[in-house]
Coordinates of C-alpha atoms in Angstrom, one line a residue:
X1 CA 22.0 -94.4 52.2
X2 CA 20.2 -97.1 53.5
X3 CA 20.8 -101.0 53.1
X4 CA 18.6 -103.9 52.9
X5 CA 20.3 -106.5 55.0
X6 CA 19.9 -109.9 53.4
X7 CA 17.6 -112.3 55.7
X8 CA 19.8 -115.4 57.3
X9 CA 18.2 -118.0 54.8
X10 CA 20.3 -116.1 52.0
X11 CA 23.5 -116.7 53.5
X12 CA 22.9 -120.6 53.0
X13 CA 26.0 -123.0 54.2
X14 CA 25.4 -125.6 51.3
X15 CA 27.2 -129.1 51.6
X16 CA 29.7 -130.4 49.8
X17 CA 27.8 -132.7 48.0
X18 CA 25.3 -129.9 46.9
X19 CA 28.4 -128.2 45.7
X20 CA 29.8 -130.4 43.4
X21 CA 25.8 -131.5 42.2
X22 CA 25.7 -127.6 40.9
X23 CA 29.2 -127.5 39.6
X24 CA 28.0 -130.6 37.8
X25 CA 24.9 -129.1 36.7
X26 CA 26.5 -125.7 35.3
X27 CA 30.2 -127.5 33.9
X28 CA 32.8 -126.8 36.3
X29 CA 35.2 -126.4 33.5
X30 CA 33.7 -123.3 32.5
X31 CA 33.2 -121.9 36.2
X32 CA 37.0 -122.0 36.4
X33 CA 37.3 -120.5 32.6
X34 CA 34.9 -117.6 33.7
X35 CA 37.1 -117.2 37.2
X36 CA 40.6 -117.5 35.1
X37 CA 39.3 -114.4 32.9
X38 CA 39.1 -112.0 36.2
X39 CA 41.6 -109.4 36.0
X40 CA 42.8 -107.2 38.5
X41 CA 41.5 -103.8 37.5
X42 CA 43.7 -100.9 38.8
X43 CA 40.7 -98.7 40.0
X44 CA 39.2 -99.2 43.1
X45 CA 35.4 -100.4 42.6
X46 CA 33.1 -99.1 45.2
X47 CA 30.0 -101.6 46.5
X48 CA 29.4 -105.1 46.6
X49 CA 29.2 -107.4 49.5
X50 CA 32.6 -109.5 50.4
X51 CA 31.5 -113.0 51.3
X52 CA 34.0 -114.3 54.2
X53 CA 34.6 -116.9 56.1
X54 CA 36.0 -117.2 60.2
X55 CA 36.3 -120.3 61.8
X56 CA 34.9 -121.1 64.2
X57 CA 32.2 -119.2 65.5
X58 CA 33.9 -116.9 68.3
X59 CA 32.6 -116.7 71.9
X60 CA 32.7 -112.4 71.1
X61 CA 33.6 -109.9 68.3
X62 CA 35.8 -107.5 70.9
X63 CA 39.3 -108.8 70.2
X64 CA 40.6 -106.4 73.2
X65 CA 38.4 -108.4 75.6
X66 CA 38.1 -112.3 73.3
X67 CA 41.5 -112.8 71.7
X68 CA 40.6 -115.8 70.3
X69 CA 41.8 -115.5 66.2
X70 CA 38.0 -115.3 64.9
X71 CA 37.4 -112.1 67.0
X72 CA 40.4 -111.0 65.5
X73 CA 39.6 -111.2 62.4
X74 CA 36.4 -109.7 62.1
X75 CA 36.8 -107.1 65.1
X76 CA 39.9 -105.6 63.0
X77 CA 37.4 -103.8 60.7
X78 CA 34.8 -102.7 63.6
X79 CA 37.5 -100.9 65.5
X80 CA 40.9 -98.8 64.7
X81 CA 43.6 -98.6 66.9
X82 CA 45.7 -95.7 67.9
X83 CA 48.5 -96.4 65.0
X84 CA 48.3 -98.9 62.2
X85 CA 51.7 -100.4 61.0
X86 CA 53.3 -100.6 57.8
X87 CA 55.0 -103.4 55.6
X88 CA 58.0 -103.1 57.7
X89 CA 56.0 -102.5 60.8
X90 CA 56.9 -98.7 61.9
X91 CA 53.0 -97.4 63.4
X92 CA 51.4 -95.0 60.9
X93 CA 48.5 -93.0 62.3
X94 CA 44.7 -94.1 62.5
X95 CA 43.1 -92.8 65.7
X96 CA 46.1 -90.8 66.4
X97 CA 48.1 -88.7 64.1
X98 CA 50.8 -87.9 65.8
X99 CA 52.8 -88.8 68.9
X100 CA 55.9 -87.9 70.5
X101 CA 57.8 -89.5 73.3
X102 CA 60.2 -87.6 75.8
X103 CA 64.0 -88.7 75.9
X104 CA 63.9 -90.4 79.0
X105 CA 61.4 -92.5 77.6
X106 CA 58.6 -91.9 80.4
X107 CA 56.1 -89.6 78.8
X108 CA 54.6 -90.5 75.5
X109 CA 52.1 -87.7 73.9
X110 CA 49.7 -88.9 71.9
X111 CA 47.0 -86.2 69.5
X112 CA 44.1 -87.7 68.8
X113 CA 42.3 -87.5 65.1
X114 CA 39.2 -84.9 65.3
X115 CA 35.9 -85.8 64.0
X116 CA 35.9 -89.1 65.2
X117 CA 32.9 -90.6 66.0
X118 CA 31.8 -93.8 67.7
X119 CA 29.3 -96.2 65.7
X120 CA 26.1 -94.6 67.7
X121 CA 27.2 -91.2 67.4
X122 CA 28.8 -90.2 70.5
X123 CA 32.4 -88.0 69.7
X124 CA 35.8 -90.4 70.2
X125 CA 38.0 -88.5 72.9
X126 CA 40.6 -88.8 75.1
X127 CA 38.8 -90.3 78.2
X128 CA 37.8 -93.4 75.9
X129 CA 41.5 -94.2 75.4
X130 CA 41.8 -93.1 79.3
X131 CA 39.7 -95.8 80.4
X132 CA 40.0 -98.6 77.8
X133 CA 43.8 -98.5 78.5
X134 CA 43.7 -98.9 82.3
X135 CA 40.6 -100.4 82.7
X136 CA 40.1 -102.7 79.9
X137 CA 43.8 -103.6 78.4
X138 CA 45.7 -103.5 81.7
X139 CA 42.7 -105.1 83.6
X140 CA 41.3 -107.7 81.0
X141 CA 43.5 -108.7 78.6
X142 CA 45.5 -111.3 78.7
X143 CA 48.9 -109.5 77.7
X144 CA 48.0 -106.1 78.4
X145 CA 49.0 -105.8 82.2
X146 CA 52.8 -106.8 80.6
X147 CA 53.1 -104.7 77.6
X148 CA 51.7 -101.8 79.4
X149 CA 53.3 -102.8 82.9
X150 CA 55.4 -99.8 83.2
X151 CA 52.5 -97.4 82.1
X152 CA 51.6 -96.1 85.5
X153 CA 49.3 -93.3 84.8
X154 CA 46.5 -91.9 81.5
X155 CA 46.2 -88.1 81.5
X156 CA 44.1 -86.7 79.5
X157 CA 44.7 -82.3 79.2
X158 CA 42.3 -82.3 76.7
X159 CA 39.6 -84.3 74.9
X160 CA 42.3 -84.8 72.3
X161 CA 45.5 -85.5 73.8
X162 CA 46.8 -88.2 75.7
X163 CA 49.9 -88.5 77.9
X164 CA 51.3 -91.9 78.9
X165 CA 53.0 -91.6 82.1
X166 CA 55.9 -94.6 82.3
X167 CA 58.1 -95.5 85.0
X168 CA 60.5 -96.1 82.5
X169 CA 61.3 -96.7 78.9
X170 CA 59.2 -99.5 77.1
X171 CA 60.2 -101.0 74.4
X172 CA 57.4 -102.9 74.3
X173 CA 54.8 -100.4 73.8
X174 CA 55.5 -99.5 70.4
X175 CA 54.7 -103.2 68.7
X176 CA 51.5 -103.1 70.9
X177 CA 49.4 -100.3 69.6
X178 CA 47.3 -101.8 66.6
X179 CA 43.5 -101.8 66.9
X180 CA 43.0 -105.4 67.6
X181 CA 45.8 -106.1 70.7
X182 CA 45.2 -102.5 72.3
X183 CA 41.3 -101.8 71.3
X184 CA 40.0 -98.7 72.3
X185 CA 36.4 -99.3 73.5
X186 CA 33.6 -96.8 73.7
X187 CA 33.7 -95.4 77.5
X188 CA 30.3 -94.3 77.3
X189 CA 28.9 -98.6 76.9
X190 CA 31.8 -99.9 79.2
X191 CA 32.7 -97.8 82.6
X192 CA 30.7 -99.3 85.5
X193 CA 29.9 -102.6 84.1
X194 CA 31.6 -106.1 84.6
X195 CA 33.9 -105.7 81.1
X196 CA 33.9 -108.9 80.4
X197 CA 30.3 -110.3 80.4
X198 CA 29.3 -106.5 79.1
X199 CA 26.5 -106.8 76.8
X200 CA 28.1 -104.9 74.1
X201 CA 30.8 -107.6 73.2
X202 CA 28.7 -109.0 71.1
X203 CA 26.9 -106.4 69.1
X204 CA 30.6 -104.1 69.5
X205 CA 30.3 -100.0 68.8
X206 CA 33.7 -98.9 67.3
X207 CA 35.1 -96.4 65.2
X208 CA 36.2 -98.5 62.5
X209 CA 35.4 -98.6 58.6
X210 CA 32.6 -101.3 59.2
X211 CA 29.8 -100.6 61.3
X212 CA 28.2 -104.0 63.3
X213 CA 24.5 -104.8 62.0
X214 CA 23.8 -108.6 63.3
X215 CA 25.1 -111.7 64.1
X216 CA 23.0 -115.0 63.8
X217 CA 24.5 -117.8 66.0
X218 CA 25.7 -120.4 63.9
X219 CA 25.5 -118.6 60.6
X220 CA 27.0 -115.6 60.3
X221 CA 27.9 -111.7 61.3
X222 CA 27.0 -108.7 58.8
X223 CA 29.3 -105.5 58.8
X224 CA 27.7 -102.6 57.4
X225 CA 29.6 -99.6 55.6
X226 CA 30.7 -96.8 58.4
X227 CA 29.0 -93.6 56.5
X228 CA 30.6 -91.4 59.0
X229 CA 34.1 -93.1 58.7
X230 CA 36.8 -90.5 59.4
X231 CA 38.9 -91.8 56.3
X232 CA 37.0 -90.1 53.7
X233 CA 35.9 -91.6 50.9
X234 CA 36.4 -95.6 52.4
X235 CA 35.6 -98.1 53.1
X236 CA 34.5 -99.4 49.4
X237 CA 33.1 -102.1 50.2
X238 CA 29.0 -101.8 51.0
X239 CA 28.9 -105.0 53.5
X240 CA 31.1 -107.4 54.6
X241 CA 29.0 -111.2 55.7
X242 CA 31.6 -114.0 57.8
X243 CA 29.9 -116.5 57.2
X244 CA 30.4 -119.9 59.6
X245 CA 30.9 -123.1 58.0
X246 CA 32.1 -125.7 59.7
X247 CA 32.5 -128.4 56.9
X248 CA 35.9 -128.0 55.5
X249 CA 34.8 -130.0 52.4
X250 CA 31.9 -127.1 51.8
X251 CA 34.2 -123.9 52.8
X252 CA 36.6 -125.5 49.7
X253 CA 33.6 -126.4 47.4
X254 CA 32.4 -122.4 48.3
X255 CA 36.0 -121.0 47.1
X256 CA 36.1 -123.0 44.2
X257 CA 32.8 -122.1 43.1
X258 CA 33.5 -118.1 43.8
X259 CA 30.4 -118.2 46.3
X260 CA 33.0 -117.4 49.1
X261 CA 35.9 -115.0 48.4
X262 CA 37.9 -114.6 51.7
X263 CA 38.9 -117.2 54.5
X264 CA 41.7 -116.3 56.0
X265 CA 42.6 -119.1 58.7
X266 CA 43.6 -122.2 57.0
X267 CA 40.1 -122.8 55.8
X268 CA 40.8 -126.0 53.7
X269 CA 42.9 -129.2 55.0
X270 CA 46.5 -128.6 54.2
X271 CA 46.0 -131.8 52.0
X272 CA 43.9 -129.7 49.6
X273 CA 46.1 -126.6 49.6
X274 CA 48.1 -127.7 46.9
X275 CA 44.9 -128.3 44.6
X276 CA 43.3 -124.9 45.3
X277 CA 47.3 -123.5 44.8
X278 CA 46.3 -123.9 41.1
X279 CA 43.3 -123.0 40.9
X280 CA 43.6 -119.7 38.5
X281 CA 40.6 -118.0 40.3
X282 CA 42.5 -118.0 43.9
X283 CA 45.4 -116.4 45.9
X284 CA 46.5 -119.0 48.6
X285 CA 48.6 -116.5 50.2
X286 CA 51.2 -117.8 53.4
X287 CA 52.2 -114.3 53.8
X288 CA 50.6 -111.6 56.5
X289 CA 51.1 -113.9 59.3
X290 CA 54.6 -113.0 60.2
X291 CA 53.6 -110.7 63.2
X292 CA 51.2 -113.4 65.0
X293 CA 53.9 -115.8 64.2
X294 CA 51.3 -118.9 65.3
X295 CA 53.0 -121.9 67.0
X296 CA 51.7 -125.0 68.7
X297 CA 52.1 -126.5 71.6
X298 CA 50.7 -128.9 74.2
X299 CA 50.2 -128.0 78.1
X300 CA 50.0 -129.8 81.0
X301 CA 47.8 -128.7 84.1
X302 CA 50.5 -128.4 86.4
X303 CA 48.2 -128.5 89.0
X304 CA 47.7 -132.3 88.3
X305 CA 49.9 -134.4 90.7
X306 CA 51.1 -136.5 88.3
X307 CA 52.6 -133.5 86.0
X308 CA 54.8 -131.9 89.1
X309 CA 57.5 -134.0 88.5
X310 CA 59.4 -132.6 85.4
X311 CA 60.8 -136.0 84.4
X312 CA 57.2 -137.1 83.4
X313 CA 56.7 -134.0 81.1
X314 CA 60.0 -134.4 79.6
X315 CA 58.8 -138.2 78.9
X316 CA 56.0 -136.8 77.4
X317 CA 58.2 -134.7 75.0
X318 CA 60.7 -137.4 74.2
X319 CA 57.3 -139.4 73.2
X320 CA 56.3 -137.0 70.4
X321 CA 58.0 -137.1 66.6
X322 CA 57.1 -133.1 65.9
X323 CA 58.6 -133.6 62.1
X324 CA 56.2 -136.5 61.4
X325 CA 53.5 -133.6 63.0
X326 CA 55.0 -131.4 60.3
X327 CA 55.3 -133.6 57.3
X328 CA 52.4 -136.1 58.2
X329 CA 49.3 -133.5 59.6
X330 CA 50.6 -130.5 58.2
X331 CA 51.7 -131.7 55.2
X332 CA 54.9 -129.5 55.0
X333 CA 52.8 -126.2 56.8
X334 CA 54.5 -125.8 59.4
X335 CA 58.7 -126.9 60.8
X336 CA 59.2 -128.1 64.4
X337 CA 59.8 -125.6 66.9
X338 CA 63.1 -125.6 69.1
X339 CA 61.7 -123.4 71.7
X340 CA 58.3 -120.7 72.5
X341 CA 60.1 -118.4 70.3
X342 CA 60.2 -119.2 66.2
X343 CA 63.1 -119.4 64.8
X344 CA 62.5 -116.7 61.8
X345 CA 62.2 -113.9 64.9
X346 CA 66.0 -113.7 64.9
X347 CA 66.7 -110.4 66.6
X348 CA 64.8 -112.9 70.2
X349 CA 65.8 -116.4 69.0
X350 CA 68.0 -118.1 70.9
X351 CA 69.3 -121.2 69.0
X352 CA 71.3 -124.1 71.0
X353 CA 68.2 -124.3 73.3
X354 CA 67.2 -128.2 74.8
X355 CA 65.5 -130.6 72.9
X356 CA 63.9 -133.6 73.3
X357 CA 64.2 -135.5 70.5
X358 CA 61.7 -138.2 69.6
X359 CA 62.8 -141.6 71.3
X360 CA 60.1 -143.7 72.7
X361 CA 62.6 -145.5 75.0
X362 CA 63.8 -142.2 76.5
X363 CA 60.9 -141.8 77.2
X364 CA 59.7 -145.2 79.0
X365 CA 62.9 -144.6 80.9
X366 CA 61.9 -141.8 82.2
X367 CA 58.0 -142.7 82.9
X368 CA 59.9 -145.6 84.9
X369 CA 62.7 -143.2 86.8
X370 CA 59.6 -141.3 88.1
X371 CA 57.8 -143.9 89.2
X372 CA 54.8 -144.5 86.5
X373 CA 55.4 -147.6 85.8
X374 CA 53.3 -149.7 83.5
X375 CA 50.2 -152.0 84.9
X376 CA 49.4 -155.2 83.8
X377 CA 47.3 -154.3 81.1
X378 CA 50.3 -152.3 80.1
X379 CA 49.1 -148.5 80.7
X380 CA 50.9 -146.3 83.3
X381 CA 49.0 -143.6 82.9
X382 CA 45.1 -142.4 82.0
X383 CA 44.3 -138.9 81.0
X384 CA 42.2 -137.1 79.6
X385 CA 43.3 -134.2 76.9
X386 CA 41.7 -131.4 75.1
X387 CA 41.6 -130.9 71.5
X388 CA 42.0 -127.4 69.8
X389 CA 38.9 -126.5 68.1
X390 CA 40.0 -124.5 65.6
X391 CA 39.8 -127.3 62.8
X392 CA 40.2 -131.0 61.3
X393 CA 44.2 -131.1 61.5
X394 CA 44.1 -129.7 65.4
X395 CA 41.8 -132.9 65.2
X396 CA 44.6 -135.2 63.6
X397 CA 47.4 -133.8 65.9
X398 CA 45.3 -135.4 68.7
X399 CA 44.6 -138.5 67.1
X400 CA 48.5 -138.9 66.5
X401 CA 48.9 -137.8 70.1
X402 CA 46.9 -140.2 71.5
X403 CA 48.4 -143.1 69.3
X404 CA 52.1 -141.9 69.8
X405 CA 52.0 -141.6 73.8
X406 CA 49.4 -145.0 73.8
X407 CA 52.6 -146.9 72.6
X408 CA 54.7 -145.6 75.7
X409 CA 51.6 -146.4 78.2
X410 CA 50.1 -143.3 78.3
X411 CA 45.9 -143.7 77.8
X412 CA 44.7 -140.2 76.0
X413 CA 41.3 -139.3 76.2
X414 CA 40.4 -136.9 73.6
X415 CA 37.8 -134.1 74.7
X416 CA 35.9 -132.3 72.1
X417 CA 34.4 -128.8 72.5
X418 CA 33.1 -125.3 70.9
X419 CA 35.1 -122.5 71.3
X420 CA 33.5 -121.2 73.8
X421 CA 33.4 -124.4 76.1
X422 CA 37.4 -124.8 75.5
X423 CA 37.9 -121.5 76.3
X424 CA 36.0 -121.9 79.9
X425 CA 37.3 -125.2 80.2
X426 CA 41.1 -123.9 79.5
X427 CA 40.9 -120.8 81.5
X428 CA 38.4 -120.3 83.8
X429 CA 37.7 -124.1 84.7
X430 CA 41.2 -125.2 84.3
X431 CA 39.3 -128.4 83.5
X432 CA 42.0 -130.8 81.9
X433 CA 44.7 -133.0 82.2
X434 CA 46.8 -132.4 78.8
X435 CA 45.2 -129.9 76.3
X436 CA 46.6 -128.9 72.5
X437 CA 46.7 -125.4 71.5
X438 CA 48.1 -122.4 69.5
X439 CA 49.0 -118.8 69.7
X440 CA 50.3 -116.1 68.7
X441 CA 54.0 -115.3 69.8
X442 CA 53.6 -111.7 68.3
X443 CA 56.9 -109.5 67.3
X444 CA 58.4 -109.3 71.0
X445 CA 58.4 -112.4 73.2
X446 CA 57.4 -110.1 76.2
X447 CA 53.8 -109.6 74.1
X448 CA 53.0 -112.8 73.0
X449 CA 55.6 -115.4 74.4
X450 CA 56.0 -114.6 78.3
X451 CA 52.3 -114.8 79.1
X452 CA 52.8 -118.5 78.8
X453 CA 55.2 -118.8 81.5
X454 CA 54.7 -115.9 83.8
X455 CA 52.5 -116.5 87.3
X456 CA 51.0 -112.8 87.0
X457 CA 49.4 -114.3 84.0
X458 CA 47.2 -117.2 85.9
X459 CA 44.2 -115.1 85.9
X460 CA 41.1 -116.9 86.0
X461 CA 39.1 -115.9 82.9
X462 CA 42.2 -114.3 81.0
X463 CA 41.8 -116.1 77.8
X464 CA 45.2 -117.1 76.2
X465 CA 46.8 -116.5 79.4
X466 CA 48.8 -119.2 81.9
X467 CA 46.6 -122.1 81.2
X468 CA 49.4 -124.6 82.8
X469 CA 49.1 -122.3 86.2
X470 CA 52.7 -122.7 85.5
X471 CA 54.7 -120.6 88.8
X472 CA 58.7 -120.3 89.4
X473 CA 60.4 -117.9 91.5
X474 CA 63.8 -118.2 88.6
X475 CA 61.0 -117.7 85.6
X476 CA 59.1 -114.7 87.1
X477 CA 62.7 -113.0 88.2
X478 CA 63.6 -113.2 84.4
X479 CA 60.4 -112.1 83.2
X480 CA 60.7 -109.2 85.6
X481 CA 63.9 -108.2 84.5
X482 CA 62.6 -108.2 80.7
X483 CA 60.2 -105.5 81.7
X484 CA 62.4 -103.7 83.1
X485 CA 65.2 -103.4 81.5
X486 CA 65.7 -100.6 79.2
X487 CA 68.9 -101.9 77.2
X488 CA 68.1 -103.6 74.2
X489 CA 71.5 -106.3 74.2
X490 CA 70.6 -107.2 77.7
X491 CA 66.8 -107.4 77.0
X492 CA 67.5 -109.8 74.4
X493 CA 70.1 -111.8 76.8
X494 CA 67.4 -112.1 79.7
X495 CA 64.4 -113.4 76.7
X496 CA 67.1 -115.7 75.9
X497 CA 67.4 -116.9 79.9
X498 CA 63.3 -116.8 79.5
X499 CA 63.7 -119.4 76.7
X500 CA 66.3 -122.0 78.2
X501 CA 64.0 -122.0 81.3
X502 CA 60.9 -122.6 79.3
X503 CA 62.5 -126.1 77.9
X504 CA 64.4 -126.6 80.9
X505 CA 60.9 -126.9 83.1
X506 CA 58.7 -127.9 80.4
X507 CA 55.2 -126.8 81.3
X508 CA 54.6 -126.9 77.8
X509 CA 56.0 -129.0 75.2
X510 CA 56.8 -126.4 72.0
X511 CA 55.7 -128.5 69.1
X512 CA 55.6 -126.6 65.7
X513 CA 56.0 -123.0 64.1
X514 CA 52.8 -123.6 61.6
X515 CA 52.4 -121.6 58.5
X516 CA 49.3 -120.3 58.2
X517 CA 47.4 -119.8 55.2
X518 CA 45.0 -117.5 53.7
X519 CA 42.2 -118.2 50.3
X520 CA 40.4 -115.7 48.7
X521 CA 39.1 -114.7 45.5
X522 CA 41.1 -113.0 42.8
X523 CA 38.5 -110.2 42.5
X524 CA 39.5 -109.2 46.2
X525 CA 41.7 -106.5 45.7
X526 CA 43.0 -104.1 48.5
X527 CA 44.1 -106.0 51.2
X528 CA 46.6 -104.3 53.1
X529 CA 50.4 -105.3 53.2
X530 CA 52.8 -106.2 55.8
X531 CA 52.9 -108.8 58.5
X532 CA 49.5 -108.1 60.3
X533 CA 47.8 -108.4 56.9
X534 CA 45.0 -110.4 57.7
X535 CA 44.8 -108.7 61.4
X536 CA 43.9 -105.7 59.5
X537 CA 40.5 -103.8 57.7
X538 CA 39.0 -104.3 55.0
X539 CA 38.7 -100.6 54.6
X540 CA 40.5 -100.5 51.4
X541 CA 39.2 -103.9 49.9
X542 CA 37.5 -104.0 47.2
X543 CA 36.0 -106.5 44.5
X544 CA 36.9 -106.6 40.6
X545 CA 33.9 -107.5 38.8
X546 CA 34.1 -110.7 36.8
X547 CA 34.4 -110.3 33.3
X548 CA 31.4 -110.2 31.0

């Protein structure tokens, strides 16, 4: 079967002015009437094209090489991984069905699914996983060389088995495995090249349920239906467009009027979350964000002379009010963080850690004890810092930012940029002074927590990595021994060392665990459960048609 892909123009990014001007002219009263009488039907309906939305544009749509969340998000359903997980996160079988792991813990035998086939046709084996393993998620990405430190050899006996060679047990390992943080990449497109400016990254061949068919720069990305998808019978969806619209007024007008029926990363300001809560046509769903478990934070470029003396970036921390951040530009979303790690992870968590409590004079006190004291125009201190760019509240934060350390003498600079830009600019320029972010602190601290503060991870290019260039012998000594160390109670004793540290030294203030959000469409039915849920395909999604 063949498709007709739909020209750019008929993917149109209208306003929000145009929006309400045709709710106006059709009566938006009965727009919400005909959504409200949706219902879920329980059989699947195959076809249709699921209208989403990403935002913002992503700088590449291989998530194992460009972490950033929007690569994420649509590289999940261009690419399966060697397990998938379940609701309560135990790895279920995709590319591999079956596995096995010897009882010292140094061999892992995985078989590979037959049949597979990559997006152009060539067969899925063993030497793909060989290579995209050591060469790509040990090499490249910016957690790989930690959660698969101890995996010091890829044999492959056959074209479909492959045998992890370990120097010891990893614990690790196992919460690593899903197709977006260890992506298996076609050897065939990859081996010889420079991996990360490869050509394919941005028209990606996977295996997954959605085959890639364009992307227009600054509008959108098509998927296509995989026809050769080893999962008989799915995906049941024809096409999938993410669309790119970077008015939050017209991604809300777009949901409301059922033209858009997924956006899964907080696509309206948390000010209008509660409106579209009642709107009977949507889902805002805060679940299926458990295993990214976002938080935000702020880093300094420790590099910077002025940011080597820790009394300055506890100042800095004393400056900030993180539960008028909460309540005020989150509007309840999110609850101030006590440390990298959040607080729901219980089984890493390590309460009773430092704080810094907001308290302005502390903090003058300690700008003055360091030396910064203020000038006769009353600032101590001019710098510039970088905004996140992944939306209008990241925006707000910095406004508040800028106002909350101006009244302790501290002159902000906000700097503005695509996602591409920050991303050079963060880690490969190192090009800032201060600079807001988010990320994803993943099930185990050692995959999404330690890359942070360890000074393997200041690796030029690495995005997500050690942006602060932060380096200490005591921090590096405890990250070791976390990778090391095979017994779970002391594991969890030495994360626990890695988190006192972390507020001790302060190369990054820990601002907020946010609660991210998802909208879509009632129709959309099919999403998959558990805490990577929006991290996953759409290989079982499907729409309801809207009642006649």
């Amino acid at each position: 079967m063949t498709h007709q892909i739909p020209h750019a123009a008929e993917f149109p990014v209208r306003s929000r002015r145009q929006f309400l001007e045709a709710g106006a002219a059709i009566g938006l009263g009965a727009s919400l009437l005909s959504h409200a009488s949706w219902a879920a039907d329980s059989s699947p309906v195959k076809g249709g094209t699921l209208v989403a939305n990403v935002l913002p544009e992503p700088a590449g749509l291989v998530a194992g090489i460009n972490i950033s969340q929007p690569a994420v998000v649509i590289s999940a359903s261009i690419f399966d991984g060697l397990v998938r997980y379940d609701k309560d996160f135990k790895p279920q079988p995709q590319l591999a069905e079956s596995w096995s792991e010897s009882k010292d813990g140094k061999t892992i035998t995985f078989k590979l699914r037959r049949g597979v086939k990559w997006h152009d046709g060539h067969p899925f084996t063993s030497a793909d996983v060989q290579y995209s393993l050591l060469e790509v998620v040990k090499k490249v990405h910016p957690r790989g060389s930690s959660t698969f430190g101890r995996v010091t050899a890829v044999e492959t006996p056959d074209e479909h088995t492959v045998v992890l060679r370990l120097d010891g047990p990893s614990v690790v390992l196992w919460s690593a495995l899903f197709g977006t943080e260890t992506q298996i990449v076609p050897k065939h497109l990859y081996a010889g090249t420079n991996v990360m400016a490869n050509p394919w990254n941005t028209k990606p061949v996977g295996t997954g349920a959605f085959v890639f068919k364009e992307w227009v720069r600054g509008s959108h990305v098509v998927l296509e239906r995989n026809p050769n998808y080893w999962d008989s019978g799915k995906p049941l969806l024809d096409r999938v467009v993410f669309k790119f619209i970077p008015d939050a007024g017209a991604r809300a007008a777009a949901l409301e009027s059922g033209e858009l029926h997924y956006a899964v990363t907080n696509p309206v300001p948390e000010s209008d979350v509660e409106r579209l809560r009642r709107n009977p046509a949507l889902v805002v769903d805060t679940k299926g964000w458990e295993a990214p478990a976002p938080m935000f934070f702020i880093d300094f470029n420790m590099q910077r002379p002025q940011f080597q003396d820790v009394r300055i970036r506890r100042a800095f921390a004393h400056a900030l009010d993180r539960k008028a951040l909460a309540d005020n530009i989150w509007y309840g979303l999110a609850k101030p963080a006590e440390g990298p790690v959040p607080s729901y992870q219980k089984q890493f968590f390590k309460p009773g850690l430092p704080q810094y409590a907001f308290d302005p004079a502390q903090a003058e006190k300690l700008f003055d004890e360091a030396g910064l004291k203020r000038g006769a125009d009353g600032v101590r201190l001019r710098i510039n810092h970088m905004v996140s760019p992944y939306g209008p509240v990241y925006q707000r934060a910095a406004e508040y930012t800028r106002q909350a350390l101006g009244k302790v003498g501290v002159e902000l600079t906000l700097v503005n940029f695509d996602l591409p830009t920050w991303i050079r600019k963060m880690y490969t320029d190192y090009d800032f002074d201060t600079a807001q972010g988010w990320y994803s602190a993943y099930p185990d601290p050692q995959i999404g927590v330690e890359r942070r503060y360890w000074s393997q991870n200041i690796r030029k290019g690495s995005v997500s990595s050690n942006a602060a260039r932060y380096s200490s012998t005591e921090m590096d000594r405890i990250i070791q021994g976390i990778h090391d160390e095979a017994d779970v109670n002391k594991r969890r004793e030495l994360i626990g060392q890695m988190q006192q540290l972390a507020q001790v030294d302060v190369p990054s203030i820990n601002l907020l665990e946010l609660n991210f959000y998802a909208i879509y469409s009632k129709r959309l039915q099919g999403l998959r459960e558990g805490p990577l849920r929006f991290y996953s395909t759409l290989a079982d999604a499907w729409l309801a048609p809207p009642a006649a």
